[in-house]
Amino acid sequence: MAIFGAAAKTVHTLKLAATPSSATTIFSRRRSLSLSLPLFSLLKSPFSPFPLSSLSFSAAAATSDTAAAVAPVSEKVVRSQWRAAIDFKWIKENREAVAENIVKRNSSVNLGLVIELYEMMLALQKEVERLRGERNAVANKMKGKLDPSERKKLIEEGKNLKDGLAVLEEDLLKLTDELQQEAQSIPNVTHPDVPIGGEDCSALRKMVGNKHEFSFPVRDHFQLGKELDLFDFDAAAEVSGSKFYYLKNAAVILEMALVNWTLSEVTRRGFTPLTTPEIVRTTVIEKCGFQPRAENTQIYSIEGTDQCLIGTAEIPVGGIHMDSILSESSLPLKYVAYSHCFRTEAGAAGAATRGLYRVHQFSKVEMFILCRPEDSEKYLEELIGIEEDLFASLGLHFKTLDMASADLGAPAFRKFDIEAWMPGLGRYGEISSASNCTDYQSRRLGIRYRPSEPSATNVTMGKSNAATRFVHTLNATACAVPRMIICLLENYQQEDGSVIIPEPLRPYMGSVLDQVDKLSSRIIHRVSNFIWSLYWPIS
């Protein structure tokens, strides 16, 4: 029942309020406070509408262009160039099916350029192989007994072939990198039940709760935070720029309460808690399906390095098992990770930018699962169920949406968003999403598992030789702190300016409760004296 209290003109204080069932309970105290591998998408999948062949994964290192940055990156920076074996032959032969999926996803990838670069690469590969053959033939001739003039002639011919081959091999490397870079944007395949179209075509899966009713003019979280001295956007703008903020006083405790409560709830469901690095290599971001060098990228790159700030804990958690083979018995691996997240919010001007709704830095608790391919749909349902349970227990009114094809990010096979009612904003706002990325990320990251029951022909000296398979990865937001603060302030505001804290969070609001208890004692004492004076006035 601890709440943020209304502020006086000069002194900001906290008031105590219980769930407002009657006026007499407002100040009572209840202790029960209650490429990158674009074509994983074209892989065999239980939901793939295409008869696609498997793609193998390989990695290599090379000098490449530097990552795109919010500030220009030095041209001298060298970052490792990762490679993925993509079935470009299949793409070319199934151009119509690939193109149709690109249109569904509203992707800007240039499929024609990908195929053109592939054909150029094939032609250049043939020329490189021809010159290598000629060079080897010359080398073999020089092994025999030759007169000096003939040897000199062969030496000159070999030198010319070597120089020409070096030029072509460099051209081939650049062409291969360009091809992979273009193909990296090809999106995952789309679940057959996903609605086709833009965000407006998304389908309602579930509606939970009802809108809170108010008998007074509703404030938005920005106004409430100002009155209760919870935020400071002006100072943050001077220190860091727009879309940054300071949390103050009880808002700090509320953030910690949200994080701790969420971690507690999710870990008891079998998830391993993590804190993660918040700076990662550009290649890891790319392998997770994000594009740090794209126009309007959401990623902050660090100038002069091959590193970026994370936009979500999904990225470092996805990298934990990079380039590894897991045992089937270890699956599923379930993680819940707390991190700060950083986003440029490029192209988001005017899109609900007031207050905490769209900021450059925020805290978030993210769930991540690695599992067998046949289990990923089941675990997507589990993740959605956890999200809905968390938000319902806080008494929020929200809807779960099966997001339309054009609103899916490149890695997602299917995605469900949860939008909660924000009365101060007067609309629903996204507070969470859950995605099944199938093996789009694992094929890029090189995360495989070995089946535990191989056929008899694949067992040698008691060891399994079963072919490895790529795991499926899923991610879901358990708590995006700023959006949750918006929901709590706006939905639980009271007419006197106070804000009720929902029951599940109250055990985590420690120091605030102590302040409220002291304030409550003073208020109850004053109210008692007032009531006493009404019946026994002083003569």
Coordinates of C-alpha atoms in Angstrom, one line a residue:
M1 CA 0.0 0.0 0.0
A2 CA 3.0 2.3 -0.1
I3 CA 2.5 5.0 -2.6
F4 CA 4.3 8.0 -4.0
G5 CA 2.6 11.0 -2.3
A6 CA 1.5 14.3 -3.6
A7 CA 4.0 17.1 -3.3
A8 CA 3.6 20.4 -1.6
K9 CA 4.7 23.6 -3.2
T10 CA 8.0 23.7 -1.5
V11 CA 8.5 20.3 0.2
H12 CA 8.1 17.0 -1.6
T13 CA 6.8 14.2 0.7
L14 CA 5.2 10.8 0.5
K15 CA 1.7 9.9 1.5
L16 CA 0.4 6.5 2.5
A17 CA -2.6 5.1 0.8
A18 CA -4.2 1.7 0.7
T19 CA -6.3 0.5 -2.2
P20 CA -9.0 3.2 -2.2
S21 CA -12.0 1.1 -1.2
S22 CA -13.2 3.8 1.3
A23 CA -12.0 7.1 2.6
T24 CA -11.2 5.5 6.0
T25 CA -8.6 3.1 4.6
I26 CA -6.5 5.7 2.8
F27 CA -4.0 6.0 5.6
S28 CA -4.3 2.5 7.1
R29 CA -1.3 0.2 7.1
R30 CA -1.5 -3.3 5.5
R31 CA 1.5 -5.5 6.0
S32 CA 0.4 -7.8 3.2
L33 CA 1.6 -5.2 0.7
S34 CA 0.7 -6.9 -1.7
L35 CA 26.3 -12.2 -45.3
S36 CA 25.5 -13.0 -42.2
L37 CA 23.5 -16.1 -42.5
P38 CA 20.4 -14.5 -44.0
L39 CA 19.2 -17.8 -45.4
F40 CA 18.7 -19.6 -42.2
S41 CA 15.4 -18.3 -43.1
L42 CA 15.5 -20.5 -46.1
L43 CA 16.3 -23.5 -44.1
K44 CA 14.3 -26.6 -43.4
S45 CA 11.8 -25.6 -40.7
P46 CA 8.7 -27.3 -39.5
F47 CA 6.8 -24.1 -40.5
S48 CA 8.7 -23.2 -43.7
P49 CA 6.5 -23.0 -46.8
F50 CA 9.6 -23.7 -48.9
P51 CA 11.4 -27.0 -49.5
L52 CA 14.7 -25.5 -48.5
S53 CA 18.1 -27.1 -48.2
S54 CA 20.3 -26.8 -45.2
L55 CA 23.0 -24.3 -45.2
S56 CA 26.4 -24.9 -43.5
F57 CA 28.2 -22.4 -41.4
S58 CA 31.8 -21.4 -41.6
A59 CA 33.8 -18.5 -40.2
A60 CA 36.8 -16.5 -41.4
A61 CA 38.6 -13.3 -40.5
A62 CA 39.5 -10.4 -42.8
T63 CA 39.8 -6.7 -42.9
S64 CA 36.5 -4.9 -43.5
D65 CA 34.9 -1.6 -43.5
T66 CA 34.4 -0.1 -40.0
A67 CA 31.1 -0.3 -38.3
A68 CA 28.7 2.6 -38.8
A69 CA 28.7 4.9 -35.8
V70 CA 26.6 7.8 -34.5
A71 CA 29.9 9.7 -34.9
P72 CA 32.1 8.9 -37.9
V73 CA 34.4 6.0 -37.3
S74 CA 38.1 6.1 -38.2
E75 CA 38.9 4.5 -41.5
K76 CA 42.0 2.9 -39.8
V77 CA 39.8 0.7 -37.6
V78 CA 40.0 -3.0 -38.6
R79 CA 37.3 -5.4 -37.4
S80 CA 37.0 -9.1 -38.0
Q81 CA 34.8 -10.0 -40.9
W82 CA 32.7 -13.1 -40.2
R83 CA 31.5 -15.4 -42.9
A84 CA 28.4 -17.6 -43.3
A85 CA 28.0 -20.2 -45.9
I86 CA 24.8 -19.2 -47.7
D87 CA 23.1 -21.3 -50.4
F88 CA 23.1 -18.6 -53.1
K89 CA 22.4 -21.2 -55.7
W90 CA 19.1 -22.0 -53.9
I91 CA 18.3 -18.3 -53.7
K92 CA 18.8 -17.9 -57.4
E93 CA 16.8 -20.9 -58.3
N94 CA 13.9 -19.9 -55.9
R95 CA 14.0 -16.2 -56.6
E96 CA 10.2 -15.8 -56.7
A97 CA 9.7 -17.4 -53.3
V98 CA 12.5 -15.4 -51.7
A99 CA 11.2 -12.2 -53.3
E100 CA 7.6 -12.8 -52.0
N101 CA 8.9 -13.2 -48.5
I102 CA 10.9 -10.0 -48.8
V103 CA 7.8 -8.1 -49.8
K104 CA 5.8 -9.6 -46.9
R105 CA 8.4 -8.4 -44.5
N106 CA 8.6 -4.9 -46.1
S107 CA 12.3 -5.5 -46.4
S108 CA 14.5 -3.1 -48.4
V109 CA 17.0 -5.8 -49.4
N110 CA 18.0 -5.7 -53.1
L111 CA 17.5 -9.3 -54.1
G112 CA 18.4 -8.5 -57.7
L113 CA 21.8 -7.2 -56.6
V114 CA 22.4 -10.2 -54.4
I115 CA 21.9 -12.5 -57.4
E116 CA 24.0 -10.3 -59.7
L117 CA 26.8 -10.2 -57.2
Y118 CA 26.6 -14.0 -56.9
E119 CA 26.9 -14.5 -60.6
M120 CA 29.8 -12.1 -60.8
M121 CA 31.5 -14.1 -57.9
L122 CA 31.0 -17.4 -59.8
A123 CA 32.6 -15.9 -62.9
L124 CA 35.5 -14.5 -60.9
Q125 CA 36.0 -17.8 -59.0
K126 CA 36.3 -19.6 -62.4
E127 CA 38.9 -17.2 -63.6
V128 CA 40.8 -17.5 -60.3
E129 CA 40.8 -21.3 -60.6
R130 CA 42.0 -21.1 -64.2
L131 CA 45.0 -18.9 -63.3
R132 CA 45.8 -21.2 -60.3
G133 CA 45.8 -24.1 -62.7
E134 CA 48.1 -22.4 -65.1
R135 CA 50.4 -21.3 -62.2
N136 CA 50.6 -24.9 -61.0
A137 CA 51.3 -26.2 -64.5
V138 CA 54.2 -23.7 -64.8
A139 CA 55.5 -24.8 -61.4
N140 CA 55.4 -28.5 -62.4
K141 CA 57.3 -27.7 -65.6
M142 CA 60.1 -26.0 -63.6
K143 CA 60.7 -29.3 -61.6
G144 CA 62.3 -30.9 -64.7
K145 CA 65.6 -30.3 -66.3
L146 CA 65.5 -27.1 -68.4
D147 CA 67.9 -25.0 -70.3
P148 CA 68.5 -21.5 -68.8
S149 CA 66.4 -19.6 -71.4
E150 CA 63.4 -21.9 -71.0
R151 CA 63.7 -21.6 -67.2
K152 CA 63.9 -17.9 -67.4
K153 CA 60.8 -17.8 -69.6
L154 CA 58.9 -20.0 -67.1
I155 CA 60.0 -17.9 -64.2
E156 CA 58.7 -14.7 -65.9
E157 CA 55.4 -16.5 -66.8
G158 CA 55.0 -17.7 -63.2
K159 CA 55.6 -14.2 -61.9
N160 CA 53.0 -12.7 -64.2
L161 CA 50.5 -15.4 -63.2
K162 CA 51.2 -14.8 -59.5
D163 CA 50.8 -11.0 -59.8
G164 CA 47.6 -11.4 -61.8
L165 CA 46.2 -14.0 -59.4
A166 CA 46.9 -11.8 -56.4
V167 CA 44.8 -9.0 -58.0
L168 CA 42.0 -11.3 -58.8
E169 CA 42.0 -12.9 -55.4
E170 CA 41.8 -9.5 -53.8
D171 CA 38.9 -8.6 -56.1
L172 CA 37.2 -11.9 -55.2
L173 CA 37.6 -11.2 -51.5
K174 CA 36.0 -7.8 -51.8
L175 CA 33.2 -9.1 -54.0
T176 CA 32.5 -11.9 -51.6
D177 CA 32.4 -9.4 -48.7
E178 CA 30.0 -7.2 -50.7
L179 CA 27.8 -10.2 -51.5
Q180 CA 27.6 -11.3 -47.9
Q181 CA 26.9 -7.8 -46.7
E182 CA 24.0 -7.4 -49.1
A183 CA 22.6 -10.9 -48.4
Q184 CA 22.9 -10.2 -44.6
S185 CA 19.6 -8.2 -44.9
I186 CA 17.5 -11.1 -46.3
P187 CA 14.9 -11.7 -43.5
N188 CA 13.9 -14.9 -41.9
V189 CA 11.0 -16.9 -43.4
T190 CA 7.6 -16.0 -42.0
H191 CA 5.3 -18.3 -39.9
P192 CA 2.3 -19.2 -42.1
D193 CA -0.2 -17.9 -39.5
V194 CA 1.4 -14.5 -39.3
P195 CA -1.0 -11.8 -40.6
I196 CA 0.3 -10.2 -43.8
G197 CA 0.6 -6.5 -43.9
G198 CA 1.7 -3.5 -41.8
E199 CA 1.3 -3.0 -38.0
D200 CA -2.4 -2.2 -38.4
C201 CA -3.0 -5.8 -39.7
S202 CA -1.7 -7.4 -36.5
A203 CA -4.2 -9.8 -34.9
L204 CA -5.5 -9.6 -31.4
R205 CA -4.6 -12.8 -29.4
K206 CA -5.7 -11.8 -26.0
M207 CA -7.2 -8.9 -24.0
V208 CA -6.5 -8.8 -20.2
G209 CA -8.2 -6.6 -17.6
N210 CA -10.1 -3.4 -18.0
K211 CA -9.2 0.3 -18.2
H212 CA -8.9 2.0 -14.9
E213 CA -11.7 4.4 -14.3
F214 CA -10.9 7.9 -13.0
S215 CA -13.3 10.5 -11.5
F216 CA -10.7 13.3 -11.9
P217 CA -8.6 14.8 -14.7
V218 CA -5.9 12.2 -15.5
R219 CA -2.2 13.3 -15.5
D220 CA 0.4 11.7 -17.7
H221 CA 3.6 10.3 -16.1
F222 CA 5.6 13.3 -17.1
Q223 CA 3.4 15.6 -15.0
L224 CA 3.2 13.2 -12.2
G225 CA 6.9 12.7 -12.1
K226 CA 7.5 16.5 -12.0
E227 CA 5.0 17.0 -9.1
L228 CA 6.4 14.1 -7.1
D229 CA 10.0 15.0 -7.9
L230 CA 10.7 11.6 -9.5
F231 CA 12.5 12.7 -12.7
D232 CA 14.8 15.4 -14.0
F233 CA 14.9 15.7 -17.8
D234 CA 16.3 19.2 -17.9
A235 CA 19.5 18.5 -16.0
A236 CA 20.0 15.3 -18.0
A237 CA 19.5 17.2 -21.3
E238 CA 22.3 19.6 -20.2
V239 CA 24.6 16.7 -19.1
S240 CA 23.9 14.1 -21.9
G241 CA 21.4 15.6 -24.4
S242 CA 17.8 15.0 -25.2
K243 CA 16.0 11.8 -24.4
F244 CA 18.1 11.2 -21.3
Y245 CA 16.8 11.5 -17.7
Y246 CA 17.6 11.3 -14.0
L247 CA 15.4 9.1 -11.8
K248 CA 15.1 10.5 -8.3
N249 CA 13.9 9.6 -4.9
A250 CA 11.2 7.0 -4.9
A251 CA 11.5 6.4 -8.6
V252 CA 14.9 4.9 -8.1
I253 CA 13.6 2.5 -5.5
L254 CA 10.7 1.6 -7.9
E255 CA 13.2 0.8 -10.7
M256 CA 15.1 -1.5 -8.3
A257 CA 11.8 -3.1 -7.1
L258 CA 10.7 -3.8 -10.7
V259 CA 14.0 -5.4 -11.6
N260 CA 14.3 -7.5 -8.4
W261 CA 10.7 -8.6 -8.5
T262 CA 10.9 -9.6 -12.2
L263 CA 14.2 -11.5 -11.6
S264 CA 12.7 -13.3 -8.7
E265 CA 9.5 -14.2 -10.6
V266 CA 11.4 -15.5 -13.7
T267 CA 14.2 -17.3 -11.9
R268 CA 11.7 -19.4 -9.9
R269 CA 10.4 -20.6 -13.3
G270 CA 13.8 -22.2 -14.0
F271 CA 15.7 -19.4 -15.7
T272 CA 19.4 -18.7 -14.9
P273 CA 19.9 -15.0 -13.9
L274 CA 22.7 -13.1 -15.7
T275 CA 24.1 -9.6 -15.8
T276 CA 25.8 -9.1 -19.2
P277 CA 28.5 -7.0 -20.9
E278 CA 27.0 -3.8 -22.2
I279 CA 29.7 -3.3 -24.9
V280 CA 30.0 -6.0 -27.5
R281 CA 31.8 -6.6 -30.8
T282 CA 30.1 -5.4 -33.9
T283 CA 30.2 -8.9 -35.4
V284 CA 28.2 -10.3 -32.5
I285 CA 25.5 -7.7 -33.1
E286 CA 25.5 -8.6 -36.8
K287 CA 25.3 -12.3 -36.1
C288 CA 22.2 -11.7 -33.9
G289 CA 20.5 -10.1 -37.0
F290 CA 20.9 -6.4 -36.3
Q291 CA 22.6 -4.0 -38.6
P292 CA 24.8 -1.5 -36.8
R293 CA 25.9 0.1 -40.1
A294 CA 22.5 0.5 -41.6
E295 CA 20.8 3.9 -42.2
N296 CA 18.7 4.9 -39.1
T297 CA 20.4 2.2 -37.1
Q298 CA 19.3 1.9 -33.5
I299 CA 22.9 0.9 -32.5
Y300 CA 25.5 3.2 -30.9
S301 CA 28.9 2.3 -32.3
I302 CA 32.1 3.3 -30.4
E303 CA 34.3 5.5 -32.6
G304 CA 37.7 4.0 -33.4
T305 CA 36.8 0.5 -32.3
D306 CA 34.9 -2.6 -33.5
Q307 CA 32.6 -2.4 -30.5
C308 CA 29.0 -1.2 -29.9
L309 CA 26.7 -0.5 -27.0
I310 CA 24.0 -3.1 -26.7
G311 CA 20.4 -2.2 -27.5
T312 CA 19.1 -5.3 -25.7
A313 CA 20.6 -8.1 -23.5
E314 CA 19.5 -10.5 -26.3
I315 CA 22.8 -9.7 -28.0
P316 CA 25.3 -10.6 -25.3
V317 CA 23.2 -13.5 -24.1
G318 CA 23.0 -14.9 -27.6
G319 CA 26.8 -14.7 -27.8
I320 CA 27.5 -16.8 -24.7
H321 CA 27.5 -20.1 -26.6
M322 CA 28.8 -18.7 -29.9
D323 CA 30.8 -21.2 -32.0
S324 CA 30.0 -24.1 -29.6
I325 CA 28.3 -27.5 -29.8
L326 CA 25.9 -28.2 -26.9
S327 CA 24.7 -31.6 -25.7
E328 CA 21.1 -32.3 -26.3
S329 CA 20.7 -33.1 -22.6
S330 CA 21.6 -29.5 -21.7
L331 CA 18.7 -28.1 -23.6
P332 CA 16.7 -26.0 -23.1
L333 CA 19.0 -23.3 -21.8
K334 CA 16.9 -20.6 -20.2
Y335 CA 18.4 -17.2 -19.2
V336 CA 17.0 -14.1 -17.7
A337 CA 19.4 -11.1 -18.0
Y338 CA 19.4 -7.7 -16.5
S339 CA 21.2 -4.9 -18.4
H340 CA 21.2 -1.3 -19.4
C341 CA 20.2 -0.8 -23.0
F342 CA 21.2 2.0 -25.4
R343 CA 19.3 3.0 -28.6
T344 CA 19.7 5.9 -31.0
E345 CA 16.0 6.1 -31.6
A346 CA 16.9 7.3 -35.1
G347 CA 13.8 8.2 -37.1
A348 CA 11.6 8.3 -34.0
A349 CA 11.0 12.0 -33.9
G350 CA 7.5 12.8 -32.8
A351 CA 6.7 9.2 -31.9
A352 CA 5.6 9.6 -28.3
T353 CA 8.8 11.2 -27.3
R354 CA 7.5 13.0 -24.2
G355 CA 8.9 11.8 -20.9
L356 CA 10.1 8.2 -20.5
Y357 CA 8.4 6.5 -23.4
R358 CA 11.2 6.8 -25.9
V359 CA 14.7 7.3 -24.4
H360 CA 18.3 6.6 -25.3
Q361 CA 19.2 4.6 -22.2
F362 CA 17.1 2.4 -20.0
S363 CA 17.2 -0.7 -17.8
K364 CA 15.6 -4.0 -19.0
V365 CA 15.2 -7.6 -17.9
E366 CA 15.2 -9.9 -20.9
M367 CA 14.4 -13.7 -21.2
F368 CA 16.3 -15.8 -23.7
I369 CA 16.0 -19.5 -24.6
L370 CA 18.1 -21.9 -26.6
C371 CA 16.2 -25.2 -27.5
R372 CA 15.7 -28.0 -30.0
P373 CA 14.0 -26.9 -33.2
E374 CA 10.9 -29.0 -32.5
D375 CA 10.4 -27.3 -29.1
S376 CA 10.6 -23.6 -30.1
E377 CA 6.9 -23.1 -30.6
K378 CA 6.2 -24.5 -27.2
Y379 CA 8.8 -22.2 -25.5
L380 CA 7.4 -19.2 -27.4
E381 CA 4.1 -19.9 -25.7
E382 CA 5.9 -20.3 -22.4
L383 CA 7.5 -16.9 -22.8
I384 CA 4.3 -15.2 -23.7
G385 CA 2.6 -16.8 -20.7
I386 CA 5.3 -15.5 -18.3
E387 CA 4.9 -12.0 -19.7
E388 CA 1.1 -12.0 -19.4
D389 CA 1.3 -13.4 -15.8
L390 CA 3.8 -10.7 -14.8
F391 CA 1.7 -7.8 -16.2
A392 CA -1.6 -9.2 -15.0
S393 CA -0.3 -9.6 -11.5
L394 CA 0.5 -5.8 -11.5
G395 CA -3.1 -5.2 -12.4
L396 CA -2.4 -3.7 -15.8
H397 CA -4.9 -3.6 -18.7
F398 CA -3.1 -4.9 -21.8
K399 CA -3.6 -6.8 -25.1
T400 CA -1.3 -9.4 -26.8
L401 CA -0.9 -9.0 -30.5
D402 CA 0.3 -11.5 -33.2
M403 CA 2.4 -9.0 -35.1
A404 CA 2.0 -8.6 -38.8
S405 CA 4.7 -9.6 -41.3
A406 CA 5.9 -6.0 -42.1
D407 CA 6.4 -5.3 -38.3
L408 CA 8.8 -8.3 -37.8
G409 CA 12.5 -7.7 -37.4
A410 CA 14.8 -9.6 -39.8
P411 CA 15.5 -12.5 -37.3
A412 CA 11.9 -13.1 -36.2
F413 CA 9.9 -16.0 -37.5
R414 CA 7.0 -14.9 -35.4
K415 CA 6.6 -12.1 -32.8
F416 CA 4.0 -11.3 -30.2
D417 CA 3.8 -7.8 -28.7
I418 CA 2.1 -6.7 -25.5
E419 CA 0.6 -3.3 -25.4
A420 CA -0.6 -1.8 -22.1
W421 CA -3.1 0.9 -21.6
M422 CA -1.5 4.2 -20.6
P423 CA -4.3 6.6 -19.5
G424 CA -2.1 9.7 -19.4
L425 CA -1.0 9.1 -23.0
G426 CA -4.5 8.1 -23.9
R427 CA -3.5 5.0 -25.8
Y428 CA -1.9 1.6 -25.7
G429 CA 1.9 1.5 -25.6
E430 CA 4.2 -1.4 -26.2
I431 CA 5.7 -2.8 -23.1
S432 CA 7.0 -6.2 -24.2
S433 CA 7.6 -8.5 -27.1
A434 CA 8.4 -12.2 -27.6
S435 CA 10.0 -13.6 -30.7
N436 CA 10.8 -17.0 -32.1
C437 CA 13.9 -16.6 -34.2
T438 CA 14.2 -20.3 -35.1
D439 CA 17.8 -20.9 -36.3
Y440 CA 18.4 -17.5 -37.9
Q441 CA 20.7 -16.4 -35.1
S442 CA 22.2 -19.7 -34.2
R443 CA 23.4 -20.3 -37.8
R444 CA 25.1 -16.9 -37.7
L445 CA 26.4 -17.4 -34.2
G446 CA 27.4 -21.0 -34.9
I447 CA 25.5 -22.6 -32.0
R448 CA 24.8 -26.3 -32.6
Y449 CA 23.8 -29.2 -30.5
R450 CA 24.5 -32.9 -30.9
P451 CA 21.5 -35.3 -30.7
S452 CA 21.8 -37.7 -27.8
E453 CA 20.3 -40.7 -29.7
P454 CA 22.2 -41.2 -32.9
S455 CA 21.7 -44.2 -35.2
A456 CA 23.8 -47.3 -34.6
T457 CA 25.8 -46.6 -37.7
N458 CA 26.9 -43.2 -36.3
V459 CA 28.4 -44.6 -33.1
T460 CA 32.2 -45.2 -33.0
M461 CA 33.9 -46.6 -29.9
G462 CA 31.1 -45.5 -27.7
K463 CA 31.2 -41.9 -29.0
S464 CA 28.3 -40.2 -30.8
N465 CA 29.1 -39.2 -34.4
A466 CA 25.5 -37.9 -34.9
A467 CA 25.3 -34.9 -37.2
T468 CA 24.9 -31.7 -35.2
R469 CA 21.9 -29.4 -35.6
F470 CA 21.4 -25.7 -35.0
V471 CA 19.5 -24.7 -31.9
H472 CA 16.5 -22.4 -32.1
T473 CA 16.7 -19.1 -30.1
L474 CA 13.8 -17.1 -28.6
N475 CA 13.7 -13.9 -26.7
A476 CA 11.1 -11.9 -24.7
T477 CA 11.0 -8.8 -22.6
A478 CA 10.2 -9.4 -18.9
C479 CA 10.5 -5.8 -17.8
A480 CA 11.4 -2.6 -19.7
V481 CA 11.7 -0.3 -16.7
P482 CA 10.7 3.1 -18.2
R483 CA 7.6 1.8 -19.9
M484 CA 6.6 0.0 -16.7
I485 CA 7.1 3.1 -14.6
I486 CA 4.8 4.9 -17.1
C487 CA 2.1 2.2 -16.7
L488 CA 2.3 2.2 -12.9
L489 CA 2.3 6.0 -12.4
E490 CA -0.6 6.6 -14.9
N491 CA -2.8 3.7 -13.9
Y492 CA -2.4 4.0 -10.1
Q493 CA -2.5 7.7 -9.7
Q494 CA -5.0 9.1 -7.2
E495 CA -6.9 12.4 -7.1
D496 CA -4.7 13.8 -4.4
G497 CA -1.6 13.3 -6.6
S498 CA -0.4 10.1 -4.8
V499 CA 0.3 6.9 -6.7
I500 CA -0.4 3.4 -5.3
I501 CA 2.3 0.8 -5.5
P502 CA 0.8 -2.6 -6.7
E503 CA 0.8 -5.4 -4.1
P504 CA 3.6 -7.6 -5.7
L505 CA 6.1 -4.8 -5.6
R506 CA 5.6 -3.6 -2.1
P507 CA 8.0 -6.1 -0.4
Y508 CA 10.8 -4.7 -2.7
M509 CA 10.2 -1.0 -1.8
G510 CA 12.0 -1.2 1.5
S511 CA 13.4 2.2 2.2
V512 CA 10.3 3.9 0.7
L513 CA 8.0 1.9 3.0
D514 CA 10.0 3.1 6.0
Q515 CA 9.5 6.7 5.0
V516 CA 5.8 6.1 4.3
D517 CA 5.4 4.4 7.7
K518 CA 6.8 7.4 9.5
L519 CA 4.7 9.8 7.5
S520 CA 1.7 7.6 8.0
S521 CA 2.1 7.8 11.8
R522 CA 2.2 11.6 11.7
I523 CA -0.8 11.8 9.4
I524 CA -2.9 9.4 11.4
H525 CA -2.0 11.3 14.6
R526 CA -3.1 14.6 13.0
V527 CA -6.3 13.1 11.6
S528 CA -7.1 11.6 15.1
N529 CA -6.5 14.9 16.8
F530 CA -8.8 16.6 14.2
I531 CA -11.6 14.1 14.7
W532 CA -11.2 14.3 18.5
S533 CA -11.5 18.1 18.3
L534 CA -14.8 17.8 16.4
Y535 CA -16.4 16.0 19.3
W536 CA -14.6 17.6 22.2
P537 CA -13.8 21.1 21.2
I538 CA -11.4 23.1 23.4
S539 CA -13.3 25.7 25.5

